[in-house]
mmCIF file of C-alpha atoms in Angstrom:
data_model
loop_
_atom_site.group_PDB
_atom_site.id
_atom_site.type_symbol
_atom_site.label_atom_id
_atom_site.label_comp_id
_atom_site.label_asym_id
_atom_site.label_seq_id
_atom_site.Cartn_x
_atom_site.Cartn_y
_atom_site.Cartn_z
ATOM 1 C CA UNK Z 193 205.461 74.052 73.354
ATOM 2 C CA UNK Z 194 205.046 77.840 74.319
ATOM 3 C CA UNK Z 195 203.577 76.679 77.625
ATOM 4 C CA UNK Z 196 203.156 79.672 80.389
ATOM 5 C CA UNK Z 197 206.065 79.116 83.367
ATOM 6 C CA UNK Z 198 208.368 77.049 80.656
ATOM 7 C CA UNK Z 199 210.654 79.555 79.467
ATOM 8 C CA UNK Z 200 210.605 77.930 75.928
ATOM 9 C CA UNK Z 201 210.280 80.437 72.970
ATOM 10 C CA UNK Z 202 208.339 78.695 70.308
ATOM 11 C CA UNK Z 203 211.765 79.070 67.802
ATOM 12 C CA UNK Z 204 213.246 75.726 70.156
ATOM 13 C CA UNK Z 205 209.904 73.907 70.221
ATOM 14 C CA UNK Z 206 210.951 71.761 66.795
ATOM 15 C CA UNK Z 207 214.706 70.586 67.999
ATOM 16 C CA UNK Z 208 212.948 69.624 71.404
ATOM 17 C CA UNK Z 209 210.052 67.865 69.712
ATOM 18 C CA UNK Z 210 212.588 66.193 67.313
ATOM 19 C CA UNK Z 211 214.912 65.196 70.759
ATOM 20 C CA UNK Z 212 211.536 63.904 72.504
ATOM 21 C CA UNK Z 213 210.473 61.677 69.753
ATOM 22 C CA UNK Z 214 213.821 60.392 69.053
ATOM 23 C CA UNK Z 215 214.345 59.154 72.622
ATOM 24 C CA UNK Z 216 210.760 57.897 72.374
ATOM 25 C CA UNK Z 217 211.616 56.031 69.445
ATOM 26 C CA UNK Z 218 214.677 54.274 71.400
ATOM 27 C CA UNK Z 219 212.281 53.286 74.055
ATOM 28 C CA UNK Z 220 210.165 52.170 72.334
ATOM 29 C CA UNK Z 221 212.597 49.757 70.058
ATOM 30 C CA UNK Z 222 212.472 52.051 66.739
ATOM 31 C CA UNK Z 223 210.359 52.932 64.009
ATOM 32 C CA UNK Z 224 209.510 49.368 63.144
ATOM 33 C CA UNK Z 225 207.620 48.317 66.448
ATOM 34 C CA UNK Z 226 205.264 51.482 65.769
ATOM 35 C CA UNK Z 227 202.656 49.575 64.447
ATOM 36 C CA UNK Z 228 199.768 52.710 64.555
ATOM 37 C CA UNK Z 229 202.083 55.801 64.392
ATOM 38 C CA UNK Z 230 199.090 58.200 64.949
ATOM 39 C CA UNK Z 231 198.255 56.484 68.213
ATOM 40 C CA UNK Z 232 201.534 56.662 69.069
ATOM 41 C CA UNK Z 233 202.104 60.193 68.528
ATOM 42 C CA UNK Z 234 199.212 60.972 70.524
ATOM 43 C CA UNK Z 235 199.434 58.664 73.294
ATOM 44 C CA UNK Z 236 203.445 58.443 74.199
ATOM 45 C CA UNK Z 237 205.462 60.366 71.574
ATOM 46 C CA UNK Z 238 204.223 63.862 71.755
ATOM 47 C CA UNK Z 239 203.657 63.686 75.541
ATOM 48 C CA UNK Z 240 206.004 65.395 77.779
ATOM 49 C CA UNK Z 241 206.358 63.330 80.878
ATOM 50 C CA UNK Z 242 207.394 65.269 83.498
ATOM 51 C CA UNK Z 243 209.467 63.042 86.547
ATOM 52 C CA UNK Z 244 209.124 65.811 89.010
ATOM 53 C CA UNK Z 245 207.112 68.590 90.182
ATOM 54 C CA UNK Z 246 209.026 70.925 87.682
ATOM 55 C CA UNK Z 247 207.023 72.225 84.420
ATOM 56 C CA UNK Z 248 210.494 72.484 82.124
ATOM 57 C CA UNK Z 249 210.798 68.641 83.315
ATOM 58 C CA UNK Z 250 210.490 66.268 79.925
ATOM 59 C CA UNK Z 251 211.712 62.772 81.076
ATOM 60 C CA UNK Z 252 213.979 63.980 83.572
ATOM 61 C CA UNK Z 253 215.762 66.813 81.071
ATOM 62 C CA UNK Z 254 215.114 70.409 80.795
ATOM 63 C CA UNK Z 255 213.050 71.760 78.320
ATOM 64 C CA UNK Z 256 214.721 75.375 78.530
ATOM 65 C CA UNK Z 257 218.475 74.403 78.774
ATOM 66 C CA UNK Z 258 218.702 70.655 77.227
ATOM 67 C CA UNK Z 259 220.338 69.212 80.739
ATOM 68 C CA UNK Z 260 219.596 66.764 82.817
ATOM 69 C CA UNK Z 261 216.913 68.059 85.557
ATOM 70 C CA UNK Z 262 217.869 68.825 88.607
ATOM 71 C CA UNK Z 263 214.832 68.969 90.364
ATOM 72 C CA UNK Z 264 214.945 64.417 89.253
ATOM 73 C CA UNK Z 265 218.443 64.085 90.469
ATOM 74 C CA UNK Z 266 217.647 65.069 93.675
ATOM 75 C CA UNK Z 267 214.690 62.655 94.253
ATOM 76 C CA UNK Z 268 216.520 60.308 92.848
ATOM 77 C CA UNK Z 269 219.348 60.529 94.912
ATOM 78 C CA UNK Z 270 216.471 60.655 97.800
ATOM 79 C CA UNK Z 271 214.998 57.564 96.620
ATOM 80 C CA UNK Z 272 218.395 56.454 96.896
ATOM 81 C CA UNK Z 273 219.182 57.327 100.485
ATOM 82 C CA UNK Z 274 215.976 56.067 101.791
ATOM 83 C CA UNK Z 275 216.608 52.656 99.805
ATOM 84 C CA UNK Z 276 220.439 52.589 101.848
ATOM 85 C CA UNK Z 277 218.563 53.163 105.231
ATOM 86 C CA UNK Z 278 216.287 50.293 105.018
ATOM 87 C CA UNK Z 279 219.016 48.231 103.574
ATOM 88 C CA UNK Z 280 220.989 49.452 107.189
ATOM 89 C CA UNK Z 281 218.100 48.897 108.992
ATOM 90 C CA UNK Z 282 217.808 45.241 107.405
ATOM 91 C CA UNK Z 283 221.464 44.644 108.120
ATOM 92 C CA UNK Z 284 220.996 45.922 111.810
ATOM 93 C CA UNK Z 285 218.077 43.881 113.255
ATOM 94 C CA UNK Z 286 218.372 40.937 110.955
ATOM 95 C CA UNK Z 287 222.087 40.184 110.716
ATOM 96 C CA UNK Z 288 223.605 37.624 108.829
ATOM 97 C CA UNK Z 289 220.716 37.149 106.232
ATOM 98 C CA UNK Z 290 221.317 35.523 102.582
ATOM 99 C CA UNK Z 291 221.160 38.091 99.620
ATOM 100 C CA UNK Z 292 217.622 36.007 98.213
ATOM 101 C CA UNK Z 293 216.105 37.107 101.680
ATOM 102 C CA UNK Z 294 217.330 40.428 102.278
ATOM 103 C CA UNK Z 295 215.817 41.546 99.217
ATOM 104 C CA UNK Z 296 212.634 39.760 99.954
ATOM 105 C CA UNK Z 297 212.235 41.909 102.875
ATOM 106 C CA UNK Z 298 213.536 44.785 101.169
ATOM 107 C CA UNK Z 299 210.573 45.005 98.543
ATOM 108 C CA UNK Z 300 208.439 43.864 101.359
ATOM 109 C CA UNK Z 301 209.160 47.080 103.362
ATOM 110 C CA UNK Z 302 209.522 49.459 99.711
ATOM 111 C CA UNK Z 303 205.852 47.885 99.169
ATOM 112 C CA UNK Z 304 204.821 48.597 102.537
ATOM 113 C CA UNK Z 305 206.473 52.582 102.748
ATOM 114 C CA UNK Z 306 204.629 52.759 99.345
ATOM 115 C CA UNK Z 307 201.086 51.860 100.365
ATOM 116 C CA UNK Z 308 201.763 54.126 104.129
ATOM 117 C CA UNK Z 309 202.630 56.972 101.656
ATOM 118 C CA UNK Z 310 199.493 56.207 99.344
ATOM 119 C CA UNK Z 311 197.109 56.177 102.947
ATOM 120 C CA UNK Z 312 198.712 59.467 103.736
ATOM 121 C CA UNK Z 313 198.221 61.123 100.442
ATOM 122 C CA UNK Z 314 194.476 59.325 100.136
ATOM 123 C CA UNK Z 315 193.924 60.997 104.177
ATOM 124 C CA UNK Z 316 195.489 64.074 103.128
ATOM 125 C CA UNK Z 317 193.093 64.226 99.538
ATOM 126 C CA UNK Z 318 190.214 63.980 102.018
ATOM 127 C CA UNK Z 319 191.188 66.635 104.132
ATOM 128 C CA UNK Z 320 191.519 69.127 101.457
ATOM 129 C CA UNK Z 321 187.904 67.718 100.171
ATOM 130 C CA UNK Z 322 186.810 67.952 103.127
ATOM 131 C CA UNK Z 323 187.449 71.688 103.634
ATOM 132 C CA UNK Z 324 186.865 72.399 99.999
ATOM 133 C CA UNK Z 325 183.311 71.330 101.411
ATOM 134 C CA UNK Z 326 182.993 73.357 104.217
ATOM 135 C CA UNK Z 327 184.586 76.779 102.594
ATOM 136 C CA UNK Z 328 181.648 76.127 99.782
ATOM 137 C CA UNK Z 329 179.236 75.749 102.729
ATOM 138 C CA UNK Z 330 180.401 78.663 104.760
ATOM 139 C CA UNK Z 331 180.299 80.686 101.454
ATOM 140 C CA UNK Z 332 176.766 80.110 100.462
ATOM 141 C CA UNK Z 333 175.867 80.286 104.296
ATOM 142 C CA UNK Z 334 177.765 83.675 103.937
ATOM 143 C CA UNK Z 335 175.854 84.850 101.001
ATOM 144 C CA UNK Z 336 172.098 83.353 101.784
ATOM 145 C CA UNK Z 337 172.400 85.471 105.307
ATOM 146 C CA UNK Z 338 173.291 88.479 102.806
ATOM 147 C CA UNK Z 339 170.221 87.864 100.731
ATOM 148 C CA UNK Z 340 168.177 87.545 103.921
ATOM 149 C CA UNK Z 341 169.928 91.135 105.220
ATOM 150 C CA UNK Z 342 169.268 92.855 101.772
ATOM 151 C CA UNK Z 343 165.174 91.699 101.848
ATOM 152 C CA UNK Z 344 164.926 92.596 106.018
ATOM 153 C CA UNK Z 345 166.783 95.977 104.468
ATOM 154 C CA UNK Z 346 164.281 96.095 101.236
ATOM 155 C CA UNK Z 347 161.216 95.901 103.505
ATOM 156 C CA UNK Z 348 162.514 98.192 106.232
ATOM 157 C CA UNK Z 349 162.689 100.337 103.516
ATOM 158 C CA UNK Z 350 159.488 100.001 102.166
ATOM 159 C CA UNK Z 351 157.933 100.665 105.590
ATOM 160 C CA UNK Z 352 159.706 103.457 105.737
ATOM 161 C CA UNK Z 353 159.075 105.011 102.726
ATOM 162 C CA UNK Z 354 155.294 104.591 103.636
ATOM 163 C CA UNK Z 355 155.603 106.444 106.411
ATOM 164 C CA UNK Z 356 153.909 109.630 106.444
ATOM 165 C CA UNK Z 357 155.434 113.286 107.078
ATOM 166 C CA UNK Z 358 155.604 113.841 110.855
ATOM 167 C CA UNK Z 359 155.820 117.728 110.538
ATOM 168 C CA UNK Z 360 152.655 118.202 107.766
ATOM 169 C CA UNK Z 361 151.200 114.905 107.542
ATOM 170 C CA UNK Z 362 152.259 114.073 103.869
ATOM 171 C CA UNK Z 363 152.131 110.632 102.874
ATOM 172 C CA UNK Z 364 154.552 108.031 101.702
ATOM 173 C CA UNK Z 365 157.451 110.481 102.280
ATOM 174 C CA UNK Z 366 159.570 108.330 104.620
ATOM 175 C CA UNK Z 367 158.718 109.945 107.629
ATOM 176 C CA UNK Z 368 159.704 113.625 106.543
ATOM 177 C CA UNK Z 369 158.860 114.972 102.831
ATOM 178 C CA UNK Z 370 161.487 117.202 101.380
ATOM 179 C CA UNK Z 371 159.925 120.611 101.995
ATOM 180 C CA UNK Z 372 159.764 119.891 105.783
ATOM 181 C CA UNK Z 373 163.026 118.498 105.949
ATOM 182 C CA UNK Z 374 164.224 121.829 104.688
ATOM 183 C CA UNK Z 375 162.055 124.011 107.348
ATOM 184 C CA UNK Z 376 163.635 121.686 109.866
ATOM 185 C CA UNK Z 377 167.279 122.465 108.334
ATOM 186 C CA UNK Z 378 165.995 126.109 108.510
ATOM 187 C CA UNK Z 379 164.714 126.185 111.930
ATOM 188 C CA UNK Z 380 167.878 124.405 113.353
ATOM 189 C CA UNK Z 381 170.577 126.821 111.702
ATOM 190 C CA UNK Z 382 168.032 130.015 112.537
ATOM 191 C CA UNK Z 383 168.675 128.591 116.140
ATOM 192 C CA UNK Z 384 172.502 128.286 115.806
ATOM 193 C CA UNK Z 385 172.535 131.776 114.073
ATOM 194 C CA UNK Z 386 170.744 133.329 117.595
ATOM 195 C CA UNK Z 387 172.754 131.356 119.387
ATOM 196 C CA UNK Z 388 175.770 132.939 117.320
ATOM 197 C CA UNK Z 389 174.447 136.810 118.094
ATOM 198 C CA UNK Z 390 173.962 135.660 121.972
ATOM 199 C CA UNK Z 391 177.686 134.608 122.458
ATOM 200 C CA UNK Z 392 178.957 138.349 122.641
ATOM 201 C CA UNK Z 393 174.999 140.189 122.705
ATOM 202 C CA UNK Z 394 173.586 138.919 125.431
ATOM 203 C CA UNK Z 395 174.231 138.468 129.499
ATOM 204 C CA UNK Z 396 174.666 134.626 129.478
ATOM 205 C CA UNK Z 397 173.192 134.255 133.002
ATOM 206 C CA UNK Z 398 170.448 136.089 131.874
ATOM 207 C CA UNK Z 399 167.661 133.873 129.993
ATOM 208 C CA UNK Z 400 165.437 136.738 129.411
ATOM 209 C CA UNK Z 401 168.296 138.906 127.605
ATOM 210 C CA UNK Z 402 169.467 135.536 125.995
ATOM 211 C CA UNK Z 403 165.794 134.889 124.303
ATOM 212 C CA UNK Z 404 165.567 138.491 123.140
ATOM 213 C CA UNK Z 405 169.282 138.159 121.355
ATOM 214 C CA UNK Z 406 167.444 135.326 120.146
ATOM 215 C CA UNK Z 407 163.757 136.374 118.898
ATOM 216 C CA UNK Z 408 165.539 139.453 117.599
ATOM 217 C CA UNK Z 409 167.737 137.160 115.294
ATOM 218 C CA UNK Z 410 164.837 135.284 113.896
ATOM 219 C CA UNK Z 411 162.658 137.835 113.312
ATOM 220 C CA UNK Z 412 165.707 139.685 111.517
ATOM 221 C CA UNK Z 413 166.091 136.182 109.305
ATOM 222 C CA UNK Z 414 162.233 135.948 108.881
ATOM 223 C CA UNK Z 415 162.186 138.632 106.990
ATOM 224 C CA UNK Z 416 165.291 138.538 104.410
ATOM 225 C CA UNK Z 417 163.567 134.852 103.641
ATOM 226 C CA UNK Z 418 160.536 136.377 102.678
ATOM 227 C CA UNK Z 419 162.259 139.008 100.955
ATOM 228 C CA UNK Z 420 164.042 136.288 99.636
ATOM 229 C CA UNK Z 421 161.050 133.986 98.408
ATOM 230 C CA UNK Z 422 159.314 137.379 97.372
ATOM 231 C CA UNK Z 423 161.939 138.328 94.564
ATOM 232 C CA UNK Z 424 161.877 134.334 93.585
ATOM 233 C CA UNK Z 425 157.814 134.270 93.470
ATOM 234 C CA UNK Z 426 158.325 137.042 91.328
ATOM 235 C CA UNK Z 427 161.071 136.109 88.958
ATOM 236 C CA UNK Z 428 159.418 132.960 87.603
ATOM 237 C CA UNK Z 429 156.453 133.060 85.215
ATOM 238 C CA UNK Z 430 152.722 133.908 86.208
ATOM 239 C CA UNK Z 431 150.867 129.806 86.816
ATOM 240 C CA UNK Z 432 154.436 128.140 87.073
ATOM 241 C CA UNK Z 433 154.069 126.973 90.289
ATOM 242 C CA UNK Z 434 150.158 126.081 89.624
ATOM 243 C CA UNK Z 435 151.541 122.740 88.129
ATOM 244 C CA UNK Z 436 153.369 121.234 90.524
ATOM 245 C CA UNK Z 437 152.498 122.649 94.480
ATOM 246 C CA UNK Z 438 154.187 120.205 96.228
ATOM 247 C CA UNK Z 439 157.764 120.555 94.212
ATOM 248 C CA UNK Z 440 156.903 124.825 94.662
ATOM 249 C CA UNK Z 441 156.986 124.455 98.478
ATOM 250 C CA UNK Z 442 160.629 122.244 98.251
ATOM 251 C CA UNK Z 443 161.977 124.996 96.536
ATOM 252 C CA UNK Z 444 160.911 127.822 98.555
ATOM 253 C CA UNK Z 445 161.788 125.664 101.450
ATOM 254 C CA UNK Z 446 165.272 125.581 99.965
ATOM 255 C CA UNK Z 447 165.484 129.452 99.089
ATOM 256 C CA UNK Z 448 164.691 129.769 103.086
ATOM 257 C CA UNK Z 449 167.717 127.429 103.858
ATOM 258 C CA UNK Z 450 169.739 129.123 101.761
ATOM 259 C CA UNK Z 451 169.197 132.602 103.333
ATOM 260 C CA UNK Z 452 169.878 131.431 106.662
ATOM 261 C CA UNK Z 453 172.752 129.341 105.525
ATOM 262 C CA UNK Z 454 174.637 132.188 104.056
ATOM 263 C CA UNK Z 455 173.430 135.033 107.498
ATOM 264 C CA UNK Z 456 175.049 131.779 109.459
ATOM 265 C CA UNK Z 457 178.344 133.040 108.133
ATOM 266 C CA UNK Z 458 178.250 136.141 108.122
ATOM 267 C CA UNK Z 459 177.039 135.922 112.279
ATOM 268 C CA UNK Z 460 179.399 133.570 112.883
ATOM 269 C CA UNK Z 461 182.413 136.303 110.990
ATOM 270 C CA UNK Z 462 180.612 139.144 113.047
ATOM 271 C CA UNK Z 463 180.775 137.039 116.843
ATOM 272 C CA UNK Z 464 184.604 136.133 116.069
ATOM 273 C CA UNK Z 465 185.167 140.213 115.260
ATOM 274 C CA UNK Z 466 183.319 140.914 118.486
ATOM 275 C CA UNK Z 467 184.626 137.905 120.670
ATOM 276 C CA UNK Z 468 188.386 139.641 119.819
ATOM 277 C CA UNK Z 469 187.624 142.123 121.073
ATOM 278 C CA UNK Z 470 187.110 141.396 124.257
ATOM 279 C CA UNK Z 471 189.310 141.760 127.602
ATOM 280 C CA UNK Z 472 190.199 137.718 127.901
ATOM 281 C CA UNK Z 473 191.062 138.263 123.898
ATOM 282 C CA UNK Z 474 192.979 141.207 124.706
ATOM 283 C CA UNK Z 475 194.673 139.844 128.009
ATOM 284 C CA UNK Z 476 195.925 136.955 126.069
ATOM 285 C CA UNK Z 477 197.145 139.003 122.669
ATOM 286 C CA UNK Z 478 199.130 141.063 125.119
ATOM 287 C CA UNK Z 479 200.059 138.164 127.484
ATOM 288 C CA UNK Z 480 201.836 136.652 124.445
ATOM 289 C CA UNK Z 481 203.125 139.614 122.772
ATOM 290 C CA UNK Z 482 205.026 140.281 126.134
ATOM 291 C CA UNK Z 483 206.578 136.830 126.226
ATOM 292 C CA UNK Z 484 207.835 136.698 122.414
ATOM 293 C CA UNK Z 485 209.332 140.324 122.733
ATOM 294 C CA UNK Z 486 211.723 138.583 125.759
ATOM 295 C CA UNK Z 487 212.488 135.695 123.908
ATOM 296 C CA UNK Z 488 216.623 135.670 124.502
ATOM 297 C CA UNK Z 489 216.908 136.010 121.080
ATOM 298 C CA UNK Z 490 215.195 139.416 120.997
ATOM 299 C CA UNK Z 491 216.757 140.655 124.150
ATOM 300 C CA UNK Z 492 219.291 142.577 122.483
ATOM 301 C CA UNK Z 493 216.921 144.793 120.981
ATOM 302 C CA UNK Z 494 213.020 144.244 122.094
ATOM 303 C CA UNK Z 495 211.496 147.166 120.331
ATOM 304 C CA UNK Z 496 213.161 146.529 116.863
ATOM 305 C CA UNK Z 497 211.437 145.552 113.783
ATOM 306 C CA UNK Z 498 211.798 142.135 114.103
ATOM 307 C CA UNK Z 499 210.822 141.694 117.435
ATOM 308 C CA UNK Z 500 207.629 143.752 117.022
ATOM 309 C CA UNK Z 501 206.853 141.594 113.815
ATOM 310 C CA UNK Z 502 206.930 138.661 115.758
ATOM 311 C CA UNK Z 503 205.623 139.384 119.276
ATOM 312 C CA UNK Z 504 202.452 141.393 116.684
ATOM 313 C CA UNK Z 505 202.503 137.647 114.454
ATOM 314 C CA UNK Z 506 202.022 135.548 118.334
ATOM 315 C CA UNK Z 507 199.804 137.847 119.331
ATOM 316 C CA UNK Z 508 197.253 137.901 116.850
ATOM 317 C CA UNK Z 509 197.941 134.017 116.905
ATOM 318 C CA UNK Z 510 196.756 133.680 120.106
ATOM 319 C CA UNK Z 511 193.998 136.300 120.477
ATOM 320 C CA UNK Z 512 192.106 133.753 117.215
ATOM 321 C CA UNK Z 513 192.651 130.892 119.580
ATOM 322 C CA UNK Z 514 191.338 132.348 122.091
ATOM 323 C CA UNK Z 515 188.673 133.586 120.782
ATOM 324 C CA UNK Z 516 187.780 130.194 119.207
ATOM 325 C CA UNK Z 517 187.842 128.915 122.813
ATOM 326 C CA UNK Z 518 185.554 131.961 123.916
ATOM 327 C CA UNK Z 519 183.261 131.132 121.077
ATOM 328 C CA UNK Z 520 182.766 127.013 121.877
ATOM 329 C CA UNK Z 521 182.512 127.487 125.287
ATOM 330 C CA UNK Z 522 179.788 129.939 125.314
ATOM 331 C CA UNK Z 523 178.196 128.375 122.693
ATOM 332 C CA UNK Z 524 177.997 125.125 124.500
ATOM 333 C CA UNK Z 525 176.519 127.137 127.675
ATOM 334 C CA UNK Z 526 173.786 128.408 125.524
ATOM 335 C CA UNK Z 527 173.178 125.146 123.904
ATOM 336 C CA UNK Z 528 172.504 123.207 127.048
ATOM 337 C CA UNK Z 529 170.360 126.256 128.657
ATOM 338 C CA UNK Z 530 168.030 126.039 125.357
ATOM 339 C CA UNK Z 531 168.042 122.357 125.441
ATOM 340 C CA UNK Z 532 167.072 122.936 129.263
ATOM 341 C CA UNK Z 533 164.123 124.928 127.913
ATOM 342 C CA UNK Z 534 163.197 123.137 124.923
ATOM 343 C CA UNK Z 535 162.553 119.906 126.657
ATOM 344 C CA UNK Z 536 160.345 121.350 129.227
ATOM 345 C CA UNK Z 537 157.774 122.346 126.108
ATOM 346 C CA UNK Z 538 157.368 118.395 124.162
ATOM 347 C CA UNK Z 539 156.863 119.393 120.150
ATOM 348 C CA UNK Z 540 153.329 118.680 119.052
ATOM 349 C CA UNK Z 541 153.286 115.523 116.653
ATOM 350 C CA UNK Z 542 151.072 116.835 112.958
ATOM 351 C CA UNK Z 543 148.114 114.525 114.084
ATOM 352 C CA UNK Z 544 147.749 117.461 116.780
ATOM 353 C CA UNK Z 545 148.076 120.225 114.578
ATOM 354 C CA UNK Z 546 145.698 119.136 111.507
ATOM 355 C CA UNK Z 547 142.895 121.362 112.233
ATOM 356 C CA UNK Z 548 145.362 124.027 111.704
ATOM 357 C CA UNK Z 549 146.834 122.543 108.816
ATOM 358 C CA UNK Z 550 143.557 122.378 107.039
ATOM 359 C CA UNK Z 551 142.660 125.658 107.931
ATOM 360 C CA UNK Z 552 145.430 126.899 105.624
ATOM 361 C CA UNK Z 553 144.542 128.502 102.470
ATOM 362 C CA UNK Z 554 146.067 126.691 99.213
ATOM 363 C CA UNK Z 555 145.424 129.133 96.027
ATOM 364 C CA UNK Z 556 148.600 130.644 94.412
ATOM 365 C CA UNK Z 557 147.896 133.891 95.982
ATOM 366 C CA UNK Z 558 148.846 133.358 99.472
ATOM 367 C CA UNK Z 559 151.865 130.765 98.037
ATOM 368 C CA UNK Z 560 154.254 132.555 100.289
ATOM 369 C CA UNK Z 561 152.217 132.546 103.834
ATOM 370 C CA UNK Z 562 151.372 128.852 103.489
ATOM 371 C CA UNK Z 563 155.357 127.194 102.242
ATOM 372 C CA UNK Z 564 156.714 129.922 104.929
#
């Protein structure tokens, strides 16, 4: 009896079992026309018969509350009304008919609603079969053209991960191995570092002075990386490396990125110092610092304390925007002249450069010239 949606505690479940088979018991004629009392247990006195679409409906009384169900009075009193309106219909296109033969076409027409209303629900049935059918098609269309994305995915990756390095020639390192994905890391940011000095360094209609702001910078970070790989050559033990060459360049590779990674910031802390300190930096600072100190609600007294804290607060306010402006904008002038220059000289592809590749020595004792 302690059915979900019911609202019946199992402490009521033996009255309303008791009520059920009583009224069963009436129906039925009493105890004596039970002639298999198991059966009929099973098959009509235990069974709640709901009359409507309510759960807590048990032969048109509520299981929570013990009254009559309201949910069955009102198709009743439906029922009702639609049995009046045929009887008016009757009355209005066959008047004067004898009680035998108005109900004769009364059940006629109940008989005939009944059947219309089992087509409908038979149509509607097939409908919902119907697209019950084509959701379970769409879904395992849906799901074989995933299976069919994940293996075009699984062998794209495959091929890929064949693929040879296309800086050293390594193979099965899906296209770039990890050493030479860190030089190319490491030669990008060395360029953005140059590019960093040459914002406030170098003339920037002046290629020549821009390249030697430039070659400067990179010869400056070629050293601390070899400094850098030096003291890490020499802090593991003797033969370490011996074991595993390919995993020793990755990491030396990675001790370069590192070095330029952390010069990066500190260039790009040095060009904002310099950039503020220039005259459309200082134009601006004062620009501001004029137009805060006449605020009307500093008029009174301009050069006080809290005028001077404010107008100094705008000021510096303004010179960092501006000098974030000064910095992206000469940046992106510098980018597109190198990009100018770099696509006039096409990078050689590895299959160019193996002769010099192989010409490279591979003992543990020139370890640093060959990963650098």
């Amino acid at each position: 009896m302690d059915e979900p949606g019911l609202d019946v505690g199992p402490e009521s479940a033996p009255q309303l079992l008791a009520d059920r088979l009583t009224r069963r018991l009436t129906e039925t004629g009493g105890e004596a026309m039970v002639a298999k009392p198991f059966g009929w247990l099973r098959g009509r006195g235990l069974v709640r018969r709901p009359s409507c679409s309510d759960r807590r409906c048990d032969d048109g009384i509520r299981l929570d509350t013990g009254e009559s169900c309201e949910s069955c009075a009102n198709v009743l009193h439906i029922h009702r009304a639609r049995r009046a309106q045929m009887r008016a219909d009757i009355d209005r296109e066959l008047p004067g008919l004898a009680d035998g033969e108005r109900r004769r076409i009364l059940e006629r027409r109940r008989r005939e609603r009944v059947a219309t209303q089992a087509e409908n629900f038979a149509r509607d049935q097939e409908q919902v079969r119907v697209e019950r059918a084509r959701r379970e098609a769409a879904r395992a269309e849906a799901a074989e053209q995933t299976e069919h994305a994940r293996r075009v995915a699984a062998a794209a990756e495959a091929v890929r991960q064949a693929l040879a390095c296309e800086d050293c020639g390594r193979g099965r390192v899906a296209g770039l191995c990890e050493a030479c994905s860190y030089r190319r890391r490491t030669e990008t940011l060395t360029v953005e570092t140059g590019l960093l000095a040459a914002t406030w360094a170098a003339v920037l209609d002046d290629r020549d002075d821009i390249d030697a702001v430039i070659a400067g910078v990179r010869a400056s970070l070629e050293a601390d990386i070899k400094h850098a790989q030096r003291e890490f050559l020499e802090s593991v033990e003797p033969g370490e490396l011996d074991t595993d060459p390919v995993g020793a360049a990755s990491v030396l590779a990675f001790v370069a990125l590192q070095t330029v990674e952390a010069a990066l910031s500190d260039y790009r802390s040095n060009a904002l110092e310099r950039l503020g300190r220039t005259a459309e930096a200082e134009a601006e600072a004062r620009r501001v610092f004029r137009t805060e100190q006449n605020r009307r609600w500093f008029r009174h007294n301009p050069k006080g304390a809290d005028a001077i804290a404010a107008a100094t607060k705008a000021a510096d306010t303004a010179r960092e925007r501006t000098v974030e402006y000064l910095l992206t904008t000469r940046l992106e002038q510098l980018r597109e002249q190198t990009v100018v220059r770099t696509e006039q000289v096409p990078a050689a592809r590895w299959t160019g450069r193996l002769h010099e590749l192989a010409a490279r020595l591979l003992d543990t004792d020139t370890a640093g010239e060959v990963i650098a």
